[in-house]
Coordinates of C-alpha atoms and ligand atoms in Angstrom, one line a residue:
X1 CA 67.4 73.1 66.7
X2 CA 67.4 69.3 66.5
X3 CA 68.8 68.0 69.9
X4 CA 70.7 64.6 70.3
X5 CA 67.9 63.3 72.5
X6 CA 64.6 64.2 74.0
X7 CA 61.6 62.7 75.9
X8 CA 58.4 61.5 74.4
X9 CA 55.3 62.3 76.5
X10 CA 51.8 61.3 75.5
X11 CA 48.4 62.4 76.6
X12 CA 48.1 59.1 78.3
X13 CA 51.3 59.8 80.3
X14 CA 49.9 63.1 81.4
X15 CA 46.5 61.6 82.4
X16 CA 48.3 59.0 84.6
X17 CA 50.3 61.8 86.4
X18 CA 47.1 63.9 86.9
X19 CA 45.3 60.9 88.4
X20 CA 48.1 60.7 91.1
X21 CA 48.0 64.4 91.7
X22 CA 44.3 64.0 92.5
X23 CA 44.8 60.9 94.7
X24 CA 45.7 60.5 98.4
X25 CA 49.4 59.8 97.9
X26 CA 52.0 61.9 96.1
X27 CA 54.8 59.8 97.5
X28 CA 55.0 56.4 99.3
X29 CA 51.7 55.3 97.8
X30 CA 50.8 52.5 95.5
X31 CA 52.4 53.7 92.2
X32 CA 56.0 53.1 93.2
X33 CA 55.6 49.3 93.9
X34 CA 53.6 49.0 90.7
X35 CA 56.3 50.7 88.7
X36 CA 58.9 48.4 90.4
X37 CA 56.9 45.3 89.6
X38 CA 56.5 46.4 85.9
X39 CA 60.3 46.9 85.5
X40 CA 61.2 43.7 87.4
X41 CA 58.8 41.7 85.3
X42 CA 60.0 43.3 82.0
X43 CA 63.6 42.5 82.9
X44 CA 63.0 39.1 84.3
X45 CA 64.5 40.1 87.7
X46 CA 62.9 39.2 91.0
X47 CA 63.4 42.5 92.9
X48 CA 63.4 46.2 91.9
X49 CA 64.1 49.2 94.0
X50 CA 63.0 52.6 92.6
X51 CA 65.0 55.6 93.5
X52 CA 65.2 59.4 92.8
X53 CA 67.8 59.0 90.0
X54 CA 70.3 56.4 88.7
X55 CA 73.1 58.1 90.6
X56 CA 71.3 57.2 93.8
X57 CA 70.8 53.7 92.4
X58 CA 74.5 53.3 91.9
X59 CA 75.2 54.6 95.4
X60 CA 72.9 52.2 97.2
X61 CA 74.1 49.3 95.0
X62 CA 77.6 50.0 96.1
X63 CA 76.5 50.3 99.7
X64 CA 74.5 47.1 99.6
X65 CA 77.6 45.3 98.2
X66 CA 79.5 46.6 101.2
X67 CA 81.8 49.1 99.4
X68 CA 83.5 51.3 102.0
X69 CA 86.8 53.0 102.9
X70 CA 89.8 51.1 101.6
X71 CA 87.9 49.2 98.9
X72 CA 88.5 49.6 95.2
X73 CA 85.9 50.0 92.5
X74 CA 86.6 49.9 88.7
X75 CA 84.6 51.2 85.8
X76 CA 85.0 52.4 82.3
X77 CA 86.3 55.9 81.5
X78 CA 83.7 56.4 78.7
X79 CA 80.7 56.9 80.9
X80 CA 78.9 59.7 82.8
X81 CA 80.7 60.7 85.9
X82 CA 78.1 59.1 88.1
X83 CA 79.4 55.6 87.3
X84 CA 82.6 56.6 89.2
X85 CA 81.2 59.0 91.8
X86 CA 79.3 56.2 93.5
X87 CA 82.5 54.6 94.6
X88 CA 83.9 57.9 95.9
X89 CA 80.6 58.5 97.9
X90 CA 81.4 55.2 99.8
X91 CA 85.0 56.3 100.5
X92 CA 86.4 53.7 98.1
X93 CA 89.0 54.4 95.5
X94 CA 88.1 54.4 91.8
X95 CA 90.1 53.1 88.8
X96 CA 89.4 52.8 85.1
X97 CA 89.6 50.0 82.6
X98 CA 90.2 51.0 79.0
X99 CA 87.6 50.4 76.3
X100 CA 87.4 48.0 73.4
X101 CA 87.9 50.2 70.3
X102 CA 85.1 48.4 68.3
X103 CA 82.2 48.6 70.8
X104 CA 83.7 51.2 73.1
X105 CA 82.4 49.2 76.0
X106 CA 84.9 48.1 78.8
X107 CA 87.5 45.9 77.2
X108 CA 87.4 42.4 78.6
X109 CA 91.0 41.8 77.6
X110 CA 92.2 45.0 79.4
X111 CA 90.1 44.0 82.4
X112 CA 91.7 40.5 82.6
X113 CA 95.2 42.0 82.3
X114 CA 94.5 44.6 85.0
X115 CA 93.0 42.0 87.3
X116 CA 96.1 39.8 87.0
X117 CA 98.4 42.7 87.8
X118 CA 96.1 43.8 90.7
X119 CA 96.1 40.2 92.1
X120 CA 99.9 40.1 92.1
X121 CA 100.0 43.2 94.4
X122 CA 96.9 42.4 96.4
X123 CA 94.9 45.3 95.0
X124 CA 91.8 43.6 93.5
X125 CA 88.6 45.5 93.2
X126 CA 85.6 44.8 95.3
X127 CA 83.1 45.9 92.6
X128 CA 83.4 46.3 88.8
X129 CA 80.8 48.6 87.1
X130 CA 80.5 47.8 83.4
X131 CA 78.5 50.4 81.5
X132 CA 76.3 49.4 78.5
X133 CA 77.4 52.3 76.3
X134 CA 74.7 53.6 74.0
X135 CA 72.4 50.7 75.0
X136 CA 74.6 47.8 73.8
X137 CA 75.3 45.3 76.6
X138 CA 78.9 44.6 77.6
X139 CA 80.3 41.1 77.2
X140 CA 78.7 40.1 80.6
X141 CA 79.4 36.4 80.3
X142 CA 83.1 37.1 80.1
X143 CA 83.1 39.7 82.8
X144 CA 81.1 37.3 85.1
X145 CA 83.6 34.6 84.5
X146 CA 86.4 37.0 85.6
X147 CA 84.3 37.9 88.7
X148 CA 84.3 34.2 89.6
X149 CA 88.0 33.9 89.1
X150 CA 89.0 37.1 90.9
X151 CA 86.2 37.4 93.4
X152 CA 84.5 40.8 92.7
X153 CA 80.9 41.8 92.5
X154 CA 79.3 43.3 89.4
X155 CA 76.9 46.3 89.1
X156 CA 75.7 46.8 85.5
X157 CA 75.2 50.5 84.8
X158 CA 72.4 50.1 82.3
X159 CA 71.4 53.7 82.4
X160 CA 71.3 53.6 78.5
X161 CA 70.1 50.1 78.1
X162 CA 66.5 49.4 79.3
X163 CA 64.8 47.6 76.4
X164 CA 68.2 46.3 75.2
X165 CA 68.9 42.5 75.0
X166 CA 71.9 40.3 75.7
X167 CA 72.0 36.6 74.6
X168 CA 68.3 36.9 73.8
X169 CA 67.4 38.1 77.3
X170 CA 66.4 41.6 78.4
X171 CA 69.1 43.7 80.0
X172 CA 68.4 43.7 83.7
X173 CA 67.8 40.0 84.3
X174 CA 71.1 40.0 86.3
X175 CA 72.1 36.6 85.0
X176 CA 75.7 37.7 85.1
X177 CA 75.7 40.4 87.7
X178 CA 74.6 41.2 91.3
X179 CA 72.7 44.4 90.5
X180 CA 71.6 46.3 87.4
X181 CA 70.7 50.0 87.5
X182 CA 68.6 52.1 85.1
X183 CA 68.2 55.8 84.6
X184 CA 64.9 57.6 83.8
X185 CA 66.4 61.0 83.0
X186 CA 64.5 62.7 80.1
X187 CA 67.2 61.9 77.5
X188 CA 67.2 58.2 78.4
X189 CA 64.9 55.5 76.8
X190 CA 61.9 56.1 79.2
X191 CA 61.6 58.9 81.7
X192 CA 60.1 59.8 85.0
X193 CA 61.6 63.4 84.9
X194 CA 64.3 62.3 87.4
X195 CA 64.4 58.7 88.4
X196 CA 66.3 55.4 88.6
X197 CA 65.9 51.8 89.5
X198 CA 68.1 49.0 90.9
X199 CA 67.1 45.4 90.0
X200 CA 68.5 42.2 91.4
X201 CA 67.7 38.6 92.0
X202 CA 69.3 38.7 95.5
X203 CA 66.6 39.3 98.2
X204 CA 69.3 40.4 100.7
X205 CA 70.7 43.0 98.4
X206 CA 67.1 44.2 97.6
X207 CA 66.4 44.5 101.4
X208 CA 69.6 46.5 102.0
X209 CA 68.9 48.8 99.1
X210 CA 65.3 49.4 100.3
X211 CA 66.8 50.5 103.7
X212 CA 69.5 52.7 102.2
X213 CA 66.8 54.4 100.0
X214 CA 64.8 55.5 103.0
X215 CA 67.1 56.7 105.9
X216 CA 68.2 53.2 106.9
X217 CA 64.8 52.8 108.4
X218 CA 62.9 49.5 108.6
X219 CA 59.3 48.8 109.7
X220 CA 59.8 45.0 109.4
X221 CA 59.8 43.7 113.0
X222 CA 62.2 40.9 112.0
X223 CA 64.9 43.5 111.0
X224 CA 64.6 45.6 114.1
X225 CA 67.6 45.7 116.4
X226 CA 65.8 46.6 119.7
X227 CA 63.2 44.1 120.7
X228 CA 59.6 45.3 120.7
X229 CA 58.6 46.4 124.1
X230 CA 54.9 46.7 123.8
X231 CA 55.1 50.5 123.2
X232 CA 53.9 51.9 119.9
X233 CA 57.1 51.5 118.1
X234 CA 56.6 50.9 114.4
X235 CA 59.9 51.7 112.8
X236 CA 63.6 51.7 113.7
X237 CA 66.7 53.3 112.0
X238 CA 69.2 50.4 111.9
X239 CA 71.9 52.0 109.7
X240 CA 72.7 55.3 108.0
X241 CA 70.6 55.7 104.9
X242 CA 69.4 58.5 102.6
X243 CA 66.2 60.0 101.3
X244 CA 66.5 58.6 97.8
X245 CA 62.8 57.8 97.2
X246 CA 61.0 58.2 93.9
X247 CA 57.6 59.9 94.2
X248 CA 54.3 58.4 93.1
X249 CA 53.9 61.2 90.6
X250 CA 57.1 60.1 88.9
X251 CA 56.3 56.4 89.2
X252 CA 52.9 57.0 87.5
X253 CA 54.8 58.6 84.6
X254 CA 57.3 55.7 84.6
X255 CA 54.5 53.1 84.6
X256 CA 52.8 54.7 81.7
X257 CA 56.1 55.0 79.8
X258 CA 56.8 51.3 80.4
X259 CA 53.8 50.4 78.2
X260 CA 55.5 52.1 75.3
X261 CA 59.1 50.9 76.0
X262 CA 59.1 48.3 73.2
X263 CA 57.8 50.9 70.7
X264 CA 60.4 53.5 71.8
X265 CA 63.2 50.9 71.3
X266 CA 61.9 49.8 68.0
X267 CA 61.7 53.3 66.7
X268 CA 65.3 53.9 67.9
X269 CA 66.5 50.8 66.2
X270 CA 64.8 51.9 62.9
X271 CA 66.6 55.3 63.2
X272 CA 69.9 53.5 63.8
X273 CA 69.4 51.2 60.8
X274 CA 68.8 54.2 58.6
X275 CA 72.0 55.9 59.9
X276 CA 73.8 52.6 59.3
X277 CA 72.6 52.5 55.7
X278 CA 73.1 56.1 54.9
X279 CA 76.5 56.5 56.4
X280 CA 77.9 53.1 55.2
X281 CA 79.5 54.8 52.2
X282 CA 81.0 57.7 54.1
X283 CA 84.3 57.6 56.1
X284 CA 82.4 58.1 59.4
X285 CA 82.8 55.0 61.5
X286 CA 80.1 53.5 63.8
X287 CA 80.2 51.3 66.9
X288 CA 80.3 47.6 66.1
X289 CA 77.3 45.7 67.2
X290 CA 78.0 42.2 68.5
X291 CA 75.9 39.2 67.6
X292 CA 75.0 38.6 71.3
X293 CA 73.5 42.0 71.8
X294 CA 70.5 44.0 70.6
X295 CA 71.0 47.7 71.6
X296 CA 68.3 49.9 72.8
X297 CA 70.2 52.8 71.0
X298 CA 70.1 55.4 73.6
X299 CA 72.9 57.0 71.6
X300 CA 74.2 56.8 68.1
X301 CA 77.8 58.0 68.0
X302 CA 79.9 58.3 64.9
X303 CA 83.7 58.4 64.9
X304 CA 85.4 61.0 62.9
X305 CA 89.0 59.9 62.1
X306 CA 90.5 63.1 60.6
X307 CA 92.9 61.0 58.5
X308 CA 90.0 59.3 56.8
X309 CA 87.4 62.1 56.9
X310 CA 89.6 65.1 56.1
X311 CA 87.7 66.9 58.9
X312 CA 88.0 66.6 62.6
X313 CA 85.5 66.2 65.3
X314 CA 85.4 70.0 66.1
X315 CA 84.9 70.9 62.5
X316 CA 82.0 68.5 62.0
X317 CA 80.5 69.6 65.4
X318 CA 80.6 73.2 64.4
X319 CA 79.2 72.6 61.0
X320 CA 76.2 70.7 62.4
X321 CA 75.6 73.3 65.0
X322 CA 75.6 76.0 62.3
X323 CA 72.9 74.0 60.5
X324 CA 70.7 73.7 63.6
X325 CA 71.8 70.3 64.8
X326 CA 72.9 70.2 68.4
X327 CA 75.0 67.1 68.7
X328 CA 77.0 66.1 71.8
X329 CA 80.1 64.2 72.9
X330 CA 79.5 61.1 75.1
X331 CA 81.9 61.2 76.9
X332 CA 85.0 63.0 78.1
X333 CA 87.0 60.2 79.8
X334 CA 85.9 60.5 83.4
X335 CA 89.5 60.6 84.7
X336 CA 90.2 63.6 82.6
X337 CA 87.7 65.6 84.7
X338 CA 89.6 68.0 87.1
X339 CA 88.1 66.2 90.1
X340 CA 89.6 62.9 89.1
X341 CA 92.9 64.4 87.7
X342 CA 93.4 65.6 91.2
X343 CA 93.4 62.0 92.3
X344 CA 96.5 61.5 90.2
X345 CA 95.1 60.3 86.8
X346 CA 96.7 61.9 83.8
X347 CA 96.4 62.3 80.1
X348 CA 97.1 59.0 78.2
X349 CA 95.9 56.7 81.1
X350 CA 93.4 54.9 78.8
X351 CA 94.6 55.4 75.2
X352 CA 91.5 53.9 73.4
X353 CA 89.2 56.0 75.6
X354 CA 91.1 59.2 74.7
X355 CA 91.0 58.4 70.9
X356 CA 87.3 57.9 71.2
X357 CA 87.0 61.2 73.0
X358 CA 88.8 63.0 70.2
X359 CA 86.7 61.3 67.5
X360 CA 83.1 60.7 68.6
X361 CA 79.9 62.7 68.3
X362 CA 76.4 61.4 69.1
X363 CA 73.9 62.0 66.4
X364 CA 70.2 62.9 67.1
X365 CA 68.3 59.7 68.1
X366 CA 64.9 59.7 69.9
X367 CA 61.5 58.2 69.3
X368 CA 59.9 61.5 68.2
X369 CA 62.7 62.3 65.6
X370 CA 60.9 62.6 62.3
X371 CA 62.1 60.8 59.2
X372 CA 62.6 64.1 57.4
X373 CA 64.6 65.5 60.3
X374 CA 66.8 62.4 60.2
X375 CA 67.3 62.8 56.4
X376 CA 68.3 66.5 57.1
X377 CA 70.9 65.3 59.6
X378 CA 72.3 62.8 57.1
X379 CA 72.4 65.5 54.3
X380 CA 74.2 67.9 56.6
X381 CA 76.7 65.2 57.6
X382 CA 77.5 64.5 54.0
X383 CA 77.9 68.2 53.3
X384 CA 80.2 68.5 56.4
X385 CA 82.7 66.2 54.6
X386 CA 82.7 68.2 51.4
X387 CA 82.9 71.8 52.5
Ligands
PLP401 C1 72.5 59.2 82.9 C2 73.5 58.3 83.4 C3 73.7 58.1 84.8 C4 73.0 59.0 85.8 O1 71.7 59.0 85.7 P1 70.8 60.0 86.6 O2 69.4 59.3 86.6 O3 70.8 61.3 85.9 O4 71.4 60.0 87.9 C5 74.6 57.2 85.2 N1 75.3 56.5 84.3 C6 75.2 56.7 83.0 C7 76.0 55.8 82.1 C8 74.3 57.6 82.5 O5 74.2 57.8 81.2

């Protein structure tokens, strides 16, 4: 079976993890701050807060931005459910902005229209969460301009996009957002098993996220609410937080993987270029790549328009599966999940997202995919059209 994605673990990665296993600290040791510094420096951000997964990163990002009961958070429907759940964790309501059919990222035009309508009825969002689908950055400059006009904060869900670039700068520099979050799940670009990170240039947001990550506890005397009394009193819980910490074992893996990030992304780009070339003369459509962006290619979806292909998504999916290629769909529009339908969302809410859902499949792309495996995938795809 050829999967759509998988991790790439080297002997060096293993050695780094083993070193931590033999050391004094399995968690709350020196590896976590080192991993944070490596990611912050790679992205050009000033602060990084490592957490146990990207879902936790989204949650503490929303909390740090003050999202709570009665607030509104907007995201795209073509994402993993975690981009929306973070708002619900905070007691906020969630809403969805349709995608642009060419990149399948959140449509800036739809966002602008929806904001104008929301303003008229006093229902503007507190936070908007654009998702860099497949590793291609959203049009952050335009979304940032709208945030200035309408007064909302921005969390970039860059779970797919570490190693990607926007306007020549690494994704995660937060030039056009408050916070950017990354995922280190094994299918993503680099992995820590489970893991995530929130980066920001705002020291106050970083401080809050550090507190939310670890029970709302601080050991910084300046942040303590009860004055020190001379007793031994070295930490205080000053708000309600969580145990969202990353372990040193995971951070060691992450730090080791960071040294190969550029290589991973280059290999993914080469695979994408080969799919582009080989599928150019087929009726399969690909996502448009904008001039301003350089994708990290977490995913490589194709769109199967049955009118043009003579086959539908299900037929191509089944054919690939029969030939040992386990592709996937990313994603079912989040609001079509039963949990969100129960909030009142229904079929047809975001028409472009629903069309994508009916047409897309993600082809295998990962750094250890061999050229002959990719050629096999391409061959089977061509066959799928002709059977
Ligand atoms: C994977 C993913 C997440 C969640 O990441 P975890 O690290 O598994 O919590 C969130 N958003 C998107 C877009 C993702 O792809």
